[in-house]
CSV table of C-alpha atoms in Angstrom, one decimal:
chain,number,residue,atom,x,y,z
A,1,UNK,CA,0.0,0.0,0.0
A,2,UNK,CA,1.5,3.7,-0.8
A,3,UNK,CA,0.4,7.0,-0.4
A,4,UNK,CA,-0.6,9.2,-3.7
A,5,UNK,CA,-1.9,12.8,-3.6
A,6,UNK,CA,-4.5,14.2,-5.0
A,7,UNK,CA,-4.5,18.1,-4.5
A,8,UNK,CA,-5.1,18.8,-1.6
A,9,UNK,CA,-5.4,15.5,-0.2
A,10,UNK,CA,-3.8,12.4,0.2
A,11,UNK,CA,-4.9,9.4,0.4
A,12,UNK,CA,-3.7,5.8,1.4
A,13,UNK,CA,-4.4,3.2,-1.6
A,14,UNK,CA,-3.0,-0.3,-3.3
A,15,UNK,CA,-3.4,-1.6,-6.7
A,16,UNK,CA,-5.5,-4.4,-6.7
A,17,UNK,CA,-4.3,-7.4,-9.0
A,18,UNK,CA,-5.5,-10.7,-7.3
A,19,UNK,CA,-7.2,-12.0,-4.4
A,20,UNK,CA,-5.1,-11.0,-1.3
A,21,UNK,CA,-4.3,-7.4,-2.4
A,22,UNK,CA,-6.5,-6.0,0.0
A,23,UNK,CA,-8.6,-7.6,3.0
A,24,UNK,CA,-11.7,-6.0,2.6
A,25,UNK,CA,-11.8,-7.5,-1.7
A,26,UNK,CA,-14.0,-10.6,-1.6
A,27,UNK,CA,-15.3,-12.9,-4.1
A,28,UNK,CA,-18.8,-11.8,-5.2
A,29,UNK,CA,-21.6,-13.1,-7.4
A,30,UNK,CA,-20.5,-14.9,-10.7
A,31,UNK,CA,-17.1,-14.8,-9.7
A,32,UNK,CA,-16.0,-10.9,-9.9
A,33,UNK,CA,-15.0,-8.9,-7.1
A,34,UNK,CA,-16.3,-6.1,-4.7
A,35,UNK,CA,-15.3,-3.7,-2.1
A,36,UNK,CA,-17.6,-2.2,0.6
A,37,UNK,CA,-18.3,1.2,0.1
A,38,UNK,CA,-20.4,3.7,1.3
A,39,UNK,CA,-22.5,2.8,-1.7
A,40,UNK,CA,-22.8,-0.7,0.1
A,41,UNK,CA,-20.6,-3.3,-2.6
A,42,UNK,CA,-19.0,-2.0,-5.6
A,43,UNK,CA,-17.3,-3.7,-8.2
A,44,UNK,CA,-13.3,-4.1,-8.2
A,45,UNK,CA,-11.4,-5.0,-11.2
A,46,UNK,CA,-7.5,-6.6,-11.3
A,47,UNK,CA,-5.6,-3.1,-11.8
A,48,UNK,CA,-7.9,-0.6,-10.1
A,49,UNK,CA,-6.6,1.2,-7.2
A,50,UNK,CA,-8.4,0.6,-3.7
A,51,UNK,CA,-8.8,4.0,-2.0
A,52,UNK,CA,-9.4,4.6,1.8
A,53,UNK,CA,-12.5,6.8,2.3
A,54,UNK,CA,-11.1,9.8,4.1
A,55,UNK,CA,-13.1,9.2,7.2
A,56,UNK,CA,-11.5,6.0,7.8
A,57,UNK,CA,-14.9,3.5,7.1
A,58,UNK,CA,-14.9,1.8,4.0
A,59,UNK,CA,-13.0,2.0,0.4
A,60,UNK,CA,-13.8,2.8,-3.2
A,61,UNK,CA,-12.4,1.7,-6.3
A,62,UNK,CA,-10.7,3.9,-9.1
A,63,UNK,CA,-9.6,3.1,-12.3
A,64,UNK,CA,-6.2,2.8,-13.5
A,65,UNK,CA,-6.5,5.6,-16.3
A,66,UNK,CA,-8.4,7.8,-13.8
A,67,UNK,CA,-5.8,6.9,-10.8
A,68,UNK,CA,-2.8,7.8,-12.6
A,69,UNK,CA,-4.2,11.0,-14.5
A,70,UNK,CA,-5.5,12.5,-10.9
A,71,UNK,CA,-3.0,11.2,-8.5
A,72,UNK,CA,0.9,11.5,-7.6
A,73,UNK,CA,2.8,9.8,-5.4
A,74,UNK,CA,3.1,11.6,-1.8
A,75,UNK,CA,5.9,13.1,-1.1
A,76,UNK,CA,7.3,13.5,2.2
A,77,UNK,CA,8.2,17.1,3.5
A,78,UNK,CA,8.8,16.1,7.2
A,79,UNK,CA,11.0,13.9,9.0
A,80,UNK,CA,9.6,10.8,7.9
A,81,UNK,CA,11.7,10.3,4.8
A,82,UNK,CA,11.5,8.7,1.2
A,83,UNK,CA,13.7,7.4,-1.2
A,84,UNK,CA,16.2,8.6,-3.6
A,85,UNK,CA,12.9,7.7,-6.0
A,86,UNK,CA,10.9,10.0,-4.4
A,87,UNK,CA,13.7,12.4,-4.3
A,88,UNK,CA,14.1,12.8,-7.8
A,89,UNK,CA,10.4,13.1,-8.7
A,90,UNK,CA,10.2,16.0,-6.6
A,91,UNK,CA,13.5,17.5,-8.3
A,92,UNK,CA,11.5,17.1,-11.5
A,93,UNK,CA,8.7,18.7,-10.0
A,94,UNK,CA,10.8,21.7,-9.6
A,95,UNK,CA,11.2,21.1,-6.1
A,96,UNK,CA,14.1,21.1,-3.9
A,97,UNK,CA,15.7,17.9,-1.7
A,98,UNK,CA,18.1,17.4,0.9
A,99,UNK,CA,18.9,14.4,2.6
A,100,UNK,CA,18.8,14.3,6.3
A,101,UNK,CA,22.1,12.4,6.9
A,102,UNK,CA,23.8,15.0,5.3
A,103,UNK,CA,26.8,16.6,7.4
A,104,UNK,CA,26.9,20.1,5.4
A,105,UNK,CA,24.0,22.9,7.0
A,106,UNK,CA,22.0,24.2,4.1
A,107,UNK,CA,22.8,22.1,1.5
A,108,UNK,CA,20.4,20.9,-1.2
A,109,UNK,CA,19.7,19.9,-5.1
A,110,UNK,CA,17.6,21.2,-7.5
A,111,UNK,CA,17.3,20.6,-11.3
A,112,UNK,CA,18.7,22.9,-13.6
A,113,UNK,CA,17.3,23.6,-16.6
A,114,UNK,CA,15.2,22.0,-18.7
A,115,UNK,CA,13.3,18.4,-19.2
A,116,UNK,CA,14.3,17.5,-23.1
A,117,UNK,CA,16.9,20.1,-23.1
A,118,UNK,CA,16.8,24.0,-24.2
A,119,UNK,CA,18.8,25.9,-27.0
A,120,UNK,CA,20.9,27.9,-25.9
A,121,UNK,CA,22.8,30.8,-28.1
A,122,UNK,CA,26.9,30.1,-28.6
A,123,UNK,CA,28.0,33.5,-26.7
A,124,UNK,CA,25.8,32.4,-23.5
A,125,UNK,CA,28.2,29.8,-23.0
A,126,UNK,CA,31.1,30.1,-19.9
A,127,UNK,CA,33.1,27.2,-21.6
A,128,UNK,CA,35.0,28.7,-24.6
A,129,UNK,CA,34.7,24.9,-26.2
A,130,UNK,CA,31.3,24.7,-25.9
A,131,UNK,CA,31.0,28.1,-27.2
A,132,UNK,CA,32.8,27.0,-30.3
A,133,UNK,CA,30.8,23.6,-30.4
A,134,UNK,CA,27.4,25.8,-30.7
A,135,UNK,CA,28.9,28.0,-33.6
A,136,UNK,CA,30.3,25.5,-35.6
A,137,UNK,CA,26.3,24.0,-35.4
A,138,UNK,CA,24.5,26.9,-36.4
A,139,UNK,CA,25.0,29.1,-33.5
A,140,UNK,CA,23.4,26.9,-30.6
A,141,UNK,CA,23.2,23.9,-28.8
A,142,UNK,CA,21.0,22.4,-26.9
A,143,UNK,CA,21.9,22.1,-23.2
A,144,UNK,CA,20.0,19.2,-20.9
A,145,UNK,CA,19.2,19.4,-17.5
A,146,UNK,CA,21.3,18.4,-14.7
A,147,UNK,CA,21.4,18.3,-10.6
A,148,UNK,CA,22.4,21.0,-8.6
A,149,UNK,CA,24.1,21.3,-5.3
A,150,UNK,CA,24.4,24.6,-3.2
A,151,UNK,CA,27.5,23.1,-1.0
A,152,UNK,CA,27.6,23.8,2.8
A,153,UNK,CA,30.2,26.8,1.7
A,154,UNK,CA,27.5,28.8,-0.4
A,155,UNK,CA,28.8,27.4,-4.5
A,156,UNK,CA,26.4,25.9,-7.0
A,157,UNK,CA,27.8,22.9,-7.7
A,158,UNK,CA,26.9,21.8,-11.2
A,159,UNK,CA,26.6,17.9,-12.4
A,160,UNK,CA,25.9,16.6,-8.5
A,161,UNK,CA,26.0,13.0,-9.0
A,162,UNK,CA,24.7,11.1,-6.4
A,163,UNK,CA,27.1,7.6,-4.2
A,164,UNK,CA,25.4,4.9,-3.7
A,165,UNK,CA,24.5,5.7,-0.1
A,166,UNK,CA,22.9,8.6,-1.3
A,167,UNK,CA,21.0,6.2,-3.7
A,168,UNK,CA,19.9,3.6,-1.5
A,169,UNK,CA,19.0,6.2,1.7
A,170,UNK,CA,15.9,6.5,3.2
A,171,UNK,CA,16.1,10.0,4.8
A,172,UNK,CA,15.6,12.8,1.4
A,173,UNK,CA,13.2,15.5,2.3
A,174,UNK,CA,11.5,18.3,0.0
A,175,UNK,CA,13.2,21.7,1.2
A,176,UNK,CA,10.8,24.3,2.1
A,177,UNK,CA,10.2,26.9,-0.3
A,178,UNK,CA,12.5,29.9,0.7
């Protein structure tokens, strides 16, 4: 079971697949499924998300298509963690993340630039090779996205790349918007 928002409220819900999934699924009339509901019992199909009612009694079903197109996965913004996962859907959200374990004060990442890339004009470049690179190509390039670091000493750090304890932590938070 995971959490997934829907603006402004999350919700706790599993995808249902087979009998098992969720306890309150049971085998109804001609061999389908069903959920109780506040409706009473509601049909449940293998792939349809089970969602909590909000005041705790009872469960509804939602379709895949509908599930995916009005929910997002949760993403934590107190001291309760998620994963490097979670971490870079909110960088690509345009959010910024930290991880908790780390030693520096005030550092964090953010994504820089665009998804897919952006052109960018040969004298905006800092690199004189990648200056020359954009001329020699009609007078751009197009630059992709990377991470960003502002390091405990104040520097944008550009191409973070991330160990593999940063990877397989637990502890990445959403920084506050300044």
């Amino acid at each position: 079971m995971g959490k997934f928002t829907k603006k402004p409220v999350t919700v706790e819900a599993v995808q249902f697949n087979k009998i098992g999934d969720h306890p309150a699924v049971e085998v109804g009339f001609g061999g389908g499924y069903c959920i109780e509901g506040r409706q009473g019992f509601v049909r449940v199909n293998p792939g349809d998300w089970i969602i909590a009612e909000s005041n705790g009694v009872g469960f509804y079903p939602c379709a895949p298509d509908v599930f995916e197109a009005t929910y997002a996965p949760a993403l934590a913004t107190d001291d309760t963690g998620m994963s490097f996962g979670d971490a870079l859907v909110a960088l690509k959200l345009g959010q910024r993340v930290c991880r908790a374990g780390w030693n520096g004060k005030g550092m964090w990442l953010a994504l820089s630039g665009v998804l897919g890339g952006r052109r960018v004009d040969a004298d905006k470049f800092w690199s004189t090779h990648n200056e020359a690179f954009a001329r020699e190509n009609g007078g751009s390039a197009t630059v992709l996205p990377c991470i960003t670091m502002k390091t405990a000493t104040g520097e944008i750090l550009m191409g973070w790349l991330a160990s593999q304890t940063d990877m397989l932590a637990d502890d990445w938070m959403v920084v506050p918007a300044a």
